[in-house]
mmCIF file of N, CA, C and O in Angstrom:
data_model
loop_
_atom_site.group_PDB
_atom_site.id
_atom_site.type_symbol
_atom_site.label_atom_id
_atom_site.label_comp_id
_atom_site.label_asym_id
_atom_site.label_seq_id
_atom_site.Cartn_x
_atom_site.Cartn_y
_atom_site.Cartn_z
ATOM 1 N N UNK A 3 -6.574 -4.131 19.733
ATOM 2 C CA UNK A 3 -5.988 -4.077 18.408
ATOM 3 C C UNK A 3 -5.166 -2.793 18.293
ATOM 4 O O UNK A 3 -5.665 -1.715 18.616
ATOM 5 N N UNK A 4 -4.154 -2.873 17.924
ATOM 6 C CA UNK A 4 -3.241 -1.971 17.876
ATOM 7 C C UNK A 4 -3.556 -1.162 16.315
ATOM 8 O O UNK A 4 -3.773 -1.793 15.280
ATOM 9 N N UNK A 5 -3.528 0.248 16.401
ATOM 10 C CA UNK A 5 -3.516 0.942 14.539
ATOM 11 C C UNK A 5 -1.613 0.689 14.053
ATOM 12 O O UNK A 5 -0.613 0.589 14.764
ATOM 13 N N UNK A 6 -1.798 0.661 12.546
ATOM 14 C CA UNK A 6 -0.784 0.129 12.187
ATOM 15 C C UNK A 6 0.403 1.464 11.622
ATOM 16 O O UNK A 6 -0.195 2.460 11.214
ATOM 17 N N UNK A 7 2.006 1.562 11.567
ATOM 18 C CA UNK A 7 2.165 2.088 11.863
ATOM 19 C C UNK A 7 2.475 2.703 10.323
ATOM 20 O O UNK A 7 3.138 2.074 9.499
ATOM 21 N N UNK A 8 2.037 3.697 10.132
ATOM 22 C CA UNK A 8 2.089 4.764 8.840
ATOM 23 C C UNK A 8 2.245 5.923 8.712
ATOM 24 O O UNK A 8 2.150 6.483 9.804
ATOM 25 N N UNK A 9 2.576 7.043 7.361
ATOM 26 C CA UNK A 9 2.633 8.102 7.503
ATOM 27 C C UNK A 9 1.422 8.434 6.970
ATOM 28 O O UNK A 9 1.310 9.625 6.676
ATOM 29 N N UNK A 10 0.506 7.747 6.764
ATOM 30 C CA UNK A 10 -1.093 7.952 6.366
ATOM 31 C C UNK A 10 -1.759 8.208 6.940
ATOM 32 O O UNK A 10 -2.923 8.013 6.592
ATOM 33 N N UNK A 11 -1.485 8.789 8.145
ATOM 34 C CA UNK A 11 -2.609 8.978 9.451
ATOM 35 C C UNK A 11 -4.078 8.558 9.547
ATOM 36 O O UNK A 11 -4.694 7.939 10.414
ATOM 37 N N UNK A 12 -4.541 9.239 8.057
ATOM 38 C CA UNK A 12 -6.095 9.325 7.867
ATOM 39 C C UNK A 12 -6.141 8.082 7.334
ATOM 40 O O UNK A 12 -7.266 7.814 6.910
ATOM 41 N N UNK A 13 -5.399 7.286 7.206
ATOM 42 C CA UNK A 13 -6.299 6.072 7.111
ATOM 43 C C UNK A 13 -5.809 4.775 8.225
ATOM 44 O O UNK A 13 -6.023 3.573 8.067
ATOM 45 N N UNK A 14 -5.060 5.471 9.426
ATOM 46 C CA UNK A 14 -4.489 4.742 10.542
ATOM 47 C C UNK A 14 -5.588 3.953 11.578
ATOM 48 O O UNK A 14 -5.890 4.334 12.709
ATOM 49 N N UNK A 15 -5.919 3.174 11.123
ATOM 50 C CA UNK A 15 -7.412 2.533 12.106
ATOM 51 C C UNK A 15 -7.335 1.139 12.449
ATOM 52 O O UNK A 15 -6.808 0.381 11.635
ATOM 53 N N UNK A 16 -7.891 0.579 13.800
ATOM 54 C CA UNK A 16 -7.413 -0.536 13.840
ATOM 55 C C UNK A 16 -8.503 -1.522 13.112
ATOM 56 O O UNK A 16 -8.386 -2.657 12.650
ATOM 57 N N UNK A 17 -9.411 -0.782 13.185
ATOM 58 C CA UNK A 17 -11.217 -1.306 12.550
ATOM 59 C C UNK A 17 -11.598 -0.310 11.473
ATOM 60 O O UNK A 17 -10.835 0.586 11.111
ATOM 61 N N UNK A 18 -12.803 -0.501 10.979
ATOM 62 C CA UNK A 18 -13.874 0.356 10.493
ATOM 63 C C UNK A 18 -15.019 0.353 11.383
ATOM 64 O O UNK A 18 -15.411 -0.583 12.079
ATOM 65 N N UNK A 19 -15.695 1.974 11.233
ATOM 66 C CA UNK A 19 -16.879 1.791 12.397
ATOM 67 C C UNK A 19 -17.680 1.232 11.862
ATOM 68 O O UNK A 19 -17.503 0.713 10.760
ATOM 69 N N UNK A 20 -19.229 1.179 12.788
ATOM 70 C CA UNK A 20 -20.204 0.417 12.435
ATOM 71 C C UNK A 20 -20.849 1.091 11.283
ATOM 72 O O UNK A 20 -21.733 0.352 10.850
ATOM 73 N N UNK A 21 -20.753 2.318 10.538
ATOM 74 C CA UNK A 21 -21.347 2.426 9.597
ATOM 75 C C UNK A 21 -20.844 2.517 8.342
ATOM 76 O O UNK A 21 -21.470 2.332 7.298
ATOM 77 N N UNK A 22 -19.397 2.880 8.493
ATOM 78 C CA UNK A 22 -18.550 2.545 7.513
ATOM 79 C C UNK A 22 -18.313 1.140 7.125
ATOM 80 O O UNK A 22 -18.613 0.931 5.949
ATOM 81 N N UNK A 23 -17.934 0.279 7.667
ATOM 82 C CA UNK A 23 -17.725 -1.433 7.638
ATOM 83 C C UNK A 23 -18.692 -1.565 6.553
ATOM 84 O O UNK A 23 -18.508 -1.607 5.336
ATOM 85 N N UNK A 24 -19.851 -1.628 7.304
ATOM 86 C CA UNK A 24 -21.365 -2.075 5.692
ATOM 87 C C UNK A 24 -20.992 -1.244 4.373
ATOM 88 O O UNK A 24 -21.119 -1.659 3.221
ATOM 89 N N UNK A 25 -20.575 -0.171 4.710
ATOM 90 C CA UNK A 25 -20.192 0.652 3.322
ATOM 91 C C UNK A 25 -19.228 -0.158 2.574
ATOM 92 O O UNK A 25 -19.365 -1.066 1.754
ATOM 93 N N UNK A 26 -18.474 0.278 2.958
ATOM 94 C CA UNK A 26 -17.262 -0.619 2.580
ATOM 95 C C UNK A 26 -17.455 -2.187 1.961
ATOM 96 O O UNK A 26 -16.938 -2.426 0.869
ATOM 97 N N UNK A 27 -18.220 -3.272 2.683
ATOM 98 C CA UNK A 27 -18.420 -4.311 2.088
ATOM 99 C C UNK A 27 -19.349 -4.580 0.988
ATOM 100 O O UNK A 27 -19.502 -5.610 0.332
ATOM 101 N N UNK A 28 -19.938 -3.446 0.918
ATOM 102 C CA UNK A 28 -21.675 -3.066 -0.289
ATOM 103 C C UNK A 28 -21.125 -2.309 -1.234
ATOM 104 O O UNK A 28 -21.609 -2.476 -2.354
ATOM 105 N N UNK A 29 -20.093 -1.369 -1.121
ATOM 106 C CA UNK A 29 -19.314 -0.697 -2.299
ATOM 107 C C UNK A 29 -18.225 -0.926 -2.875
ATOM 108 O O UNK A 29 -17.783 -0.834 -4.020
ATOM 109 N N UNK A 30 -17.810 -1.291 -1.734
ATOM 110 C CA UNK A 30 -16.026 -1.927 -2.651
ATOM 111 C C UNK A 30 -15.829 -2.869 -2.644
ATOM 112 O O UNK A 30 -16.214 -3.713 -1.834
ATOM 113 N N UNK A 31 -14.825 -3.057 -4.023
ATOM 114 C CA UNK A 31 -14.271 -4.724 -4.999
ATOM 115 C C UNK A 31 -13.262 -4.890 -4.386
ATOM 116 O O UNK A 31 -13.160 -5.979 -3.821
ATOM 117 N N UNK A 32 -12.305 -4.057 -4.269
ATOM 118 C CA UNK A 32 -11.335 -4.445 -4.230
ATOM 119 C C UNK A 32 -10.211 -3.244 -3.468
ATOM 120 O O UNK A 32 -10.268 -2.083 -3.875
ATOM 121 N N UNK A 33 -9.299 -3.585 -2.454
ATOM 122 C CA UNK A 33 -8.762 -3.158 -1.780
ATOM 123 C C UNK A 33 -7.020 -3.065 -1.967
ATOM 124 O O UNK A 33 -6.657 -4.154 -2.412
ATOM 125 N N UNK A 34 -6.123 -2.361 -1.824
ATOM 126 C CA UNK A 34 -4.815 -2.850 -1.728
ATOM 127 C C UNK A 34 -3.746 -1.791 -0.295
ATOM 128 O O UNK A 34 -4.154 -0.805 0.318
ATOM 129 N N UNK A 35 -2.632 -2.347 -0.187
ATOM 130 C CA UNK A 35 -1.926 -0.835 0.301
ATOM 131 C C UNK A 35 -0.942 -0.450 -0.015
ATOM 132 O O UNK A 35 -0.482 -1.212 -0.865
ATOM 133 N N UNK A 36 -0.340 0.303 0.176
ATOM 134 C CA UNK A 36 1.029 1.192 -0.270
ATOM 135 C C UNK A 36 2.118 1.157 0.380
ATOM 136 O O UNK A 36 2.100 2.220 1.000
ATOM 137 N N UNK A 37 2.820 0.756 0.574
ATOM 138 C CA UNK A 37 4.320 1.129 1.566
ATOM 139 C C UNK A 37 4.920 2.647 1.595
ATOM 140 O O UNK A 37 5.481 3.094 0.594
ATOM 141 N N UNK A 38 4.777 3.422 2.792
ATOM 142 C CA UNK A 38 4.958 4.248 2.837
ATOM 143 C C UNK A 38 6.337 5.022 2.066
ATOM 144 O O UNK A 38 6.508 6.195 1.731
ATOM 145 N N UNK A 39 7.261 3.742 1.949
ATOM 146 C CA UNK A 39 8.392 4.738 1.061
ATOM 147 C C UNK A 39 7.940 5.003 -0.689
ATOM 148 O O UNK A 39 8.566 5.742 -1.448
ATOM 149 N N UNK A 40 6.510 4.065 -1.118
ATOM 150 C CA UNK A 40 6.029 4.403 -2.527
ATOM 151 C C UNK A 40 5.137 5.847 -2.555
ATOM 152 O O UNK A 40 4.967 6.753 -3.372
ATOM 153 N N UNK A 41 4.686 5.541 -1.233
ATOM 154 C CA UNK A 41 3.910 6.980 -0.706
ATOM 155 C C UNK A 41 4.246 8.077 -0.778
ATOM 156 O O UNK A 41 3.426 8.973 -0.983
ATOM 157 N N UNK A 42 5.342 8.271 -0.653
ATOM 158 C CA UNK A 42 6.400 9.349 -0.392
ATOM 159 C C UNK A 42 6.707 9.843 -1.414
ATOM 160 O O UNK A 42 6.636 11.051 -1.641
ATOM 161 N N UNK A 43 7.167 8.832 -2.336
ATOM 162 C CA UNK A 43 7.281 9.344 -3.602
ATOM 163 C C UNK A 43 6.516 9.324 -4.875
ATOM 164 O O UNK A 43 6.889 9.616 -6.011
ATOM 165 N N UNK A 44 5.214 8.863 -4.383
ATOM 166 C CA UNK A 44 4.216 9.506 -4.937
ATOM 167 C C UNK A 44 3.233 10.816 -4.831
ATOM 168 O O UNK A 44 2.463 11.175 -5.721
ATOM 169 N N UNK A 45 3.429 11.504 -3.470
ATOM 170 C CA UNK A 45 3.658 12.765 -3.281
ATOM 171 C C UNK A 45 4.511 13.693 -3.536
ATOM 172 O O UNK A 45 4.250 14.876 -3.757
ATOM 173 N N UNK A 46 5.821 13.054 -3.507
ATOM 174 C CA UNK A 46 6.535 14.245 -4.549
ATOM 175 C C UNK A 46 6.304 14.080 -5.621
ATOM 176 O O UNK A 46 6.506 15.152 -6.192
ATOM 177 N N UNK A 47 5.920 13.211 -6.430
ATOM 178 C CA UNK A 47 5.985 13.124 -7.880
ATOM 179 C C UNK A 47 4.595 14.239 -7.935
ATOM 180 O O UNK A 47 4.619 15.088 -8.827
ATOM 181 N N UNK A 48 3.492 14.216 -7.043
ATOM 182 C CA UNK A 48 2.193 15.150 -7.345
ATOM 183 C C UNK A 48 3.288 16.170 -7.258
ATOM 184 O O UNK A 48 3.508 16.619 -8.383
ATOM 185 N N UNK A 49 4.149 16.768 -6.230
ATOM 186 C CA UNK A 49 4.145 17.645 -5.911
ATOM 187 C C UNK A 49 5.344 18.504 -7.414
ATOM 188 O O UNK A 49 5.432 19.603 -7.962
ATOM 189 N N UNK A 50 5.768 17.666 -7.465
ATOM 190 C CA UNK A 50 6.651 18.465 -8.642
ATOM 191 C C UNK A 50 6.243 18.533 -10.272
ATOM 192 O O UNK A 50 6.686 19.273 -11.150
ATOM 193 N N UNK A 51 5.430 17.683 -10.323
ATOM 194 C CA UNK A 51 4.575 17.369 -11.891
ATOM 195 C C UNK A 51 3.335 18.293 -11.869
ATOM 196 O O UNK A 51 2.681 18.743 -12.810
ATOM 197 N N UNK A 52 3.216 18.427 -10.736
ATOM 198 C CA UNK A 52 1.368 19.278 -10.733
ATOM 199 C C UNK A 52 1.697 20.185 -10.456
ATOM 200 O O UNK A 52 1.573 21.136 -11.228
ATOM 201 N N UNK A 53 2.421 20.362 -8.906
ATOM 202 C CA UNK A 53 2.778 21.559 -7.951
ATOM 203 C C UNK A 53 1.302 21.435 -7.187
ATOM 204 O O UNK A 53 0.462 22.331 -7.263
ATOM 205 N N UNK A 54 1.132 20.382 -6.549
ATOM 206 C CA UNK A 54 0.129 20.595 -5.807
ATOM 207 C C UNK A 54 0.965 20.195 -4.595
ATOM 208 O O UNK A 54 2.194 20.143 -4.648
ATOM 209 N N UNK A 55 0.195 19.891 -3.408
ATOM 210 C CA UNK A 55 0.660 19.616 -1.714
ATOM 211 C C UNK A 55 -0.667 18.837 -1.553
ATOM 212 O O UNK A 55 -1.817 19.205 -1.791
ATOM 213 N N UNK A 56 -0.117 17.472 -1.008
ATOM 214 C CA UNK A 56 -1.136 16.029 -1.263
ATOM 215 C C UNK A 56 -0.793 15.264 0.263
ATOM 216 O O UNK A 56 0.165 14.520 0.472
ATOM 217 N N UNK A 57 -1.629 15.582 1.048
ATOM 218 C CA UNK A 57 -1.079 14.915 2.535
ATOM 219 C C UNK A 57 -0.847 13.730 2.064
ATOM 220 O O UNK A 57 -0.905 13.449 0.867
ATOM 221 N N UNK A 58 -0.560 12.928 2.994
ATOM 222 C CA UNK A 58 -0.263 11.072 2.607
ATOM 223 C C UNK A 58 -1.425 10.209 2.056
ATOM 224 O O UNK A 58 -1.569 9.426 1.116
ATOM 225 N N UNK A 59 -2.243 10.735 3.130
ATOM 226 C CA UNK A 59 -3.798 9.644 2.914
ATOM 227 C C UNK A 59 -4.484 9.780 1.660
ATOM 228 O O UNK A 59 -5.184 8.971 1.050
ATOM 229 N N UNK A 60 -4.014 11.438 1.285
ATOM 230 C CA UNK A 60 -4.656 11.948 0.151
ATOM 231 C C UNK A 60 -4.386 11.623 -1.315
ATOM 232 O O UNK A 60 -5.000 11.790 -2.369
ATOM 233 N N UNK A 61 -2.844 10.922 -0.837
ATOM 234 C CA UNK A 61 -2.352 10.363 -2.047
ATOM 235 C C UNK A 61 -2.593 8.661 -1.913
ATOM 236 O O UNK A 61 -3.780 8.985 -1.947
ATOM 237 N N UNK A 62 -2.599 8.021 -1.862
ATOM 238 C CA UNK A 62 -3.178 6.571 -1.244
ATOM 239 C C UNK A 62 -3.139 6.171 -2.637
ATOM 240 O O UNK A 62 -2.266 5.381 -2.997
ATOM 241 N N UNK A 63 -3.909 6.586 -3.385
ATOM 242 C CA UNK A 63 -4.879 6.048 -4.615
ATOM 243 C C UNK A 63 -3.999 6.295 -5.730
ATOM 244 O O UNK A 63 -4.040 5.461 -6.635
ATOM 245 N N UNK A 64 -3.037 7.489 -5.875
ATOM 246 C CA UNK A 64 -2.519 7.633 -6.879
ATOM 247 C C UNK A 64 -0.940 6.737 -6.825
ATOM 248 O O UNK A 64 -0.295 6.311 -7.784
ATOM 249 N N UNK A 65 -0.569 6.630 -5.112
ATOM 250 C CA UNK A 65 0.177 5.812 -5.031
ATOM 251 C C UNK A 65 -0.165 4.548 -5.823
ATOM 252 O O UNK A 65 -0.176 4.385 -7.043
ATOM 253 N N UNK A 66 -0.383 3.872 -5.040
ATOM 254 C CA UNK A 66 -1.276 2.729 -5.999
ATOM 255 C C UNK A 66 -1.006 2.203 -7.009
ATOM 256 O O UNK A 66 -0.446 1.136 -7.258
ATOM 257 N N UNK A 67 -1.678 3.465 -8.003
ATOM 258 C CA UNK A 67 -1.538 2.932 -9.511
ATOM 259 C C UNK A 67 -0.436 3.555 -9.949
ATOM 260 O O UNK A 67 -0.180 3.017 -11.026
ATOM 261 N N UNK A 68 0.652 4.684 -9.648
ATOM 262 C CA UNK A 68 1.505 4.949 -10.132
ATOM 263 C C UNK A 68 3.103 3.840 -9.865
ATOM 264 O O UNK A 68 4.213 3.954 -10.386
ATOM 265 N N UNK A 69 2.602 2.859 -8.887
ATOM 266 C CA UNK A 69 3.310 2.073 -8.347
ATOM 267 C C UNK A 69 2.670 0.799 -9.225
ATOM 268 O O UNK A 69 3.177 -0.305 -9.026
ATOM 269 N N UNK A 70 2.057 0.861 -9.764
ATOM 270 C CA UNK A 70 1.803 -0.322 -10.525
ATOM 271 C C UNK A 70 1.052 -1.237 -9.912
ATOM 272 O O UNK A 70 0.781 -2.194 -10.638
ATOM 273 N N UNK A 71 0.499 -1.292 -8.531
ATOM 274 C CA UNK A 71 -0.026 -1.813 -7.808
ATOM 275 C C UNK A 71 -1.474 -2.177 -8.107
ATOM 276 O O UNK A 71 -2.021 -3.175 -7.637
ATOM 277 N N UNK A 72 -2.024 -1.351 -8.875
ATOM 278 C CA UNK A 72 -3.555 -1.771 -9.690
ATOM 279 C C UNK A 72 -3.021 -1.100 -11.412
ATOM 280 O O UNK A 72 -2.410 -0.120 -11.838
ATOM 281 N N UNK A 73 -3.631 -2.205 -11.917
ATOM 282 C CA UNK A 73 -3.451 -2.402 -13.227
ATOM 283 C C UNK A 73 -5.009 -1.368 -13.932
ATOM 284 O O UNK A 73 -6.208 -1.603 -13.787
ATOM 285 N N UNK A 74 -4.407 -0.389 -14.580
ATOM 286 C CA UNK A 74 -5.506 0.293 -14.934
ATOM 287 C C UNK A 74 -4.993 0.619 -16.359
ATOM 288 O O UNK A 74 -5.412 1.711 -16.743
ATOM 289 N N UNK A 75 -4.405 0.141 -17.022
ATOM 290 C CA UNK A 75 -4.171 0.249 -18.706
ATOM 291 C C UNK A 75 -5.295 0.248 -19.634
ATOM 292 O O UNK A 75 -5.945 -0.795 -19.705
ATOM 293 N N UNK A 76 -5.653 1.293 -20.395
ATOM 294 C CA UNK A 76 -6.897 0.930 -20.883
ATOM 295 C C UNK A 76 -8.062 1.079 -20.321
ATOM 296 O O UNK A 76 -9.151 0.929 -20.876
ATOM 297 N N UNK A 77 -7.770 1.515 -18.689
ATOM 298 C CA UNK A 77 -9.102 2.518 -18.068
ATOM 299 C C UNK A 77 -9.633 3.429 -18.794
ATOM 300 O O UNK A 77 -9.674 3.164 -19.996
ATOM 301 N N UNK A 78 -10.136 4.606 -18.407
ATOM 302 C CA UNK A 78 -10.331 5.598 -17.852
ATOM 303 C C UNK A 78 -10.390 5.600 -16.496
ATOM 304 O O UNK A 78 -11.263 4.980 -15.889
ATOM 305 N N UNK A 79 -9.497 6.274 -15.934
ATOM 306 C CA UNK A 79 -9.323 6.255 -14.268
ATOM 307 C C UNK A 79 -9.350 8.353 -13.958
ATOM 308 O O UNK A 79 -8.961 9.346 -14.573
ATOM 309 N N UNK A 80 -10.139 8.020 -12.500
ATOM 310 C CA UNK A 80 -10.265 9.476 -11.783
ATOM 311 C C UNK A 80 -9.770 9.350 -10.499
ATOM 312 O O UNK A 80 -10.348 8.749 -9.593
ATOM 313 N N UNK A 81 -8.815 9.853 -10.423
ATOM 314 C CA UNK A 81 -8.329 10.124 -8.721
ATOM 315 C C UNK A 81 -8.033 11.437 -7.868
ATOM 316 O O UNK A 81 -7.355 12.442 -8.085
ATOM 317 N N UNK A 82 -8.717 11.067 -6.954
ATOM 318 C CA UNK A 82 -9.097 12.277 -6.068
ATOM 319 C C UNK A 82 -8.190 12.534 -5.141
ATOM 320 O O UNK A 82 -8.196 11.950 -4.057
ATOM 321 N N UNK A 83 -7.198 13.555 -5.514
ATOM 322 C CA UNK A 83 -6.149 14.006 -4.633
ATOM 323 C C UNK A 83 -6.556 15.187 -3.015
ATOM 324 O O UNK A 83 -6.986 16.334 -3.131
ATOM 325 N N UNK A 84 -6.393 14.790 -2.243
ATOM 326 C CA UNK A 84 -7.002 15.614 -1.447
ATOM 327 C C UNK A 84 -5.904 16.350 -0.460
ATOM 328 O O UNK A 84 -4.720 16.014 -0.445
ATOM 329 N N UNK A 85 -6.299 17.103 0.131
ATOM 330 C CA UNK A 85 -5.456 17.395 1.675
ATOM 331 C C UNK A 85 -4.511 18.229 1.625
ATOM 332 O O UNK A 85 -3.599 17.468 1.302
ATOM 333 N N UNK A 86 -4.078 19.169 1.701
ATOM 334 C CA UNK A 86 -2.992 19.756 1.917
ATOM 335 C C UNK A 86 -2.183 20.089 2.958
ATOM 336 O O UNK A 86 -1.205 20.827 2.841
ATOM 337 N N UNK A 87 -2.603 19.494 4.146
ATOM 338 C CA UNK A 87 -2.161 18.833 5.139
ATOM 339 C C UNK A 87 -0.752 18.799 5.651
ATOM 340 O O UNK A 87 -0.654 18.226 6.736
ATOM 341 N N UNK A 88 0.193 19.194 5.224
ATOM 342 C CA UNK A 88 1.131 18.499 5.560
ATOM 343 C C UNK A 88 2.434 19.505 5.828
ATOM 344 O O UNK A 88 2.876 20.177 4.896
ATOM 345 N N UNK A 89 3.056 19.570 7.241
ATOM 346 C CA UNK A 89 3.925 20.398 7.609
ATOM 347 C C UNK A 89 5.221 20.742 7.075
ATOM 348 O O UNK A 89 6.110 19.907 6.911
ATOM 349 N N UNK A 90 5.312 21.746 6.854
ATOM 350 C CA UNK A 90 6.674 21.624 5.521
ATOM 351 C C UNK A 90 8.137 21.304 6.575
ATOM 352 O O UNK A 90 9.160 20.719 6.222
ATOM 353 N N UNK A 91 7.801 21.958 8.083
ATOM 354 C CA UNK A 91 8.999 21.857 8.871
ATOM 355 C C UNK A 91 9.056 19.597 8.846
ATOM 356 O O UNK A 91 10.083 18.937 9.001
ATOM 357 N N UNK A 92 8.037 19.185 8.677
ATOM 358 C CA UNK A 92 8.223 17.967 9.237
ATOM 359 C C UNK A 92 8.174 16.713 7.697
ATOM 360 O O UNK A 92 7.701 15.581 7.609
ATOM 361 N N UNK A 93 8.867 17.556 6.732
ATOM 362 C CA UNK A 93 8.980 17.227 5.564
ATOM 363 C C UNK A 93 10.871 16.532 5.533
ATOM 364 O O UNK A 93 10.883 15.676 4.649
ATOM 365 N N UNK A 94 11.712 16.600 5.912
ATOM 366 C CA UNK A 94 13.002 16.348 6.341
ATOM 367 C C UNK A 94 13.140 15.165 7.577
ATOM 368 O O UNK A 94 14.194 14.579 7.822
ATOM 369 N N UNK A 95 11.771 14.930 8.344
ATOM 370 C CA UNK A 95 11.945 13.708 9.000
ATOM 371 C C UNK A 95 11.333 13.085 8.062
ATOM 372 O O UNK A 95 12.206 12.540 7.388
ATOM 373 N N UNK A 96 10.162 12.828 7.578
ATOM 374 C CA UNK A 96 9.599 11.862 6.290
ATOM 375 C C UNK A 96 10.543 11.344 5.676
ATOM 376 O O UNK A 96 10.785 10.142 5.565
ATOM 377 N N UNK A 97 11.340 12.577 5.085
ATOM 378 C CA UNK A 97 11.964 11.806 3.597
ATOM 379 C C UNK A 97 13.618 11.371 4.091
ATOM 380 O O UNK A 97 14.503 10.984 3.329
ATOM 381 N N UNK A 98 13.737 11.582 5.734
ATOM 382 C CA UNK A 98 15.152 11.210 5.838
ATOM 383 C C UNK A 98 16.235 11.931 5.835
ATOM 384 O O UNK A 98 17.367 11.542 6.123
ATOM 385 N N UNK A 99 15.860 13.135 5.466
ATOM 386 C CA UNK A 99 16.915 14.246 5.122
ATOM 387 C C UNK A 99 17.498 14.691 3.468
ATOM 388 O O UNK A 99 18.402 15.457 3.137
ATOM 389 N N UNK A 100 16.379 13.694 2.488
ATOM 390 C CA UNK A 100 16.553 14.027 1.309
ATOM 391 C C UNK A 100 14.953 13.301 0.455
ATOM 392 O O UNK A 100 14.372 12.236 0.664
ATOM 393 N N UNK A 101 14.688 14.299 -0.408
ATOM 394 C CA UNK A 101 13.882 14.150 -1.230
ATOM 395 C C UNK A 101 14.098 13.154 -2.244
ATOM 396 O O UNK A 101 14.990 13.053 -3.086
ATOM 397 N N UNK A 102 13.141 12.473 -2.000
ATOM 398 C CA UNK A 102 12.921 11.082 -3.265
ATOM 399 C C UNK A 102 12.767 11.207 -4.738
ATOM 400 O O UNK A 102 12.169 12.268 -4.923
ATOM 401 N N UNK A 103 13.005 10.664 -5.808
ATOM 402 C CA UNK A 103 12.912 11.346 -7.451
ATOM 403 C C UNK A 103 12.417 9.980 -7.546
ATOM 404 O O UNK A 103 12.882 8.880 -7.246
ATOM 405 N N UNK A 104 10.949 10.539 -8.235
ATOM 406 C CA UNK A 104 10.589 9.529 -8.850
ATOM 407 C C UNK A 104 10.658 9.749 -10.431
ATOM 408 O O UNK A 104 10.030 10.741 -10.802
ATOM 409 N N UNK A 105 11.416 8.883 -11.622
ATOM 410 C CA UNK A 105 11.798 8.518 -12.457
ATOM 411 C C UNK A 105 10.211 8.506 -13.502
ATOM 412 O O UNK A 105 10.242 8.106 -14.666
#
């Protein structure tokens, strides 16, 4: 099985191990993913609204719902931004040679 190809590293796997898998099927409802160009600019959007530095994987979740991708209107929602991870020299191959605006 080949891992699939992303700028999410930390969540680049072709499986789950044997003790994660049971986790995973005993704790979680529900699953989705992100396309790395929503990714992208859901890290800059942390990065210029907060001023934080949010590796890829770390943003996953806020991608997500800031992409509309899970419907949380009327939550209360908590998301856990993590990682700071991320090489500033290798910030210009990511984005292509220009930074994304998210609106």
């Amino acid at each position: 099985m080949r891992n699939p190809q992303t700028i999410a590293d930390g969540a680049r796997t072709p499986s789950l191990g044997r003790l994660t898998f049971p986790l995973v099927m005993s704790k979680v409802a529900d699953m989705t993913t992100v396309e790395d160009g929503a990714l992208l600019e859901s890290m800059f959007f942390i990065w210029e609204r907060l001023k934080l530095v949010v590796e890829p994987t770390g943003a996953l979740a806020a991608a997500a719902v800031l992409n509309k991708q899970i419907d949380v209107r009327g939550a209360r929602v908590g998301i856990i931004l993590s990682g700071g991870n991320v090489d500033p020299d290798a910030l210009p191959t990511l984005l292509g040679g220009s930074m994304p605006r998210v609106s």
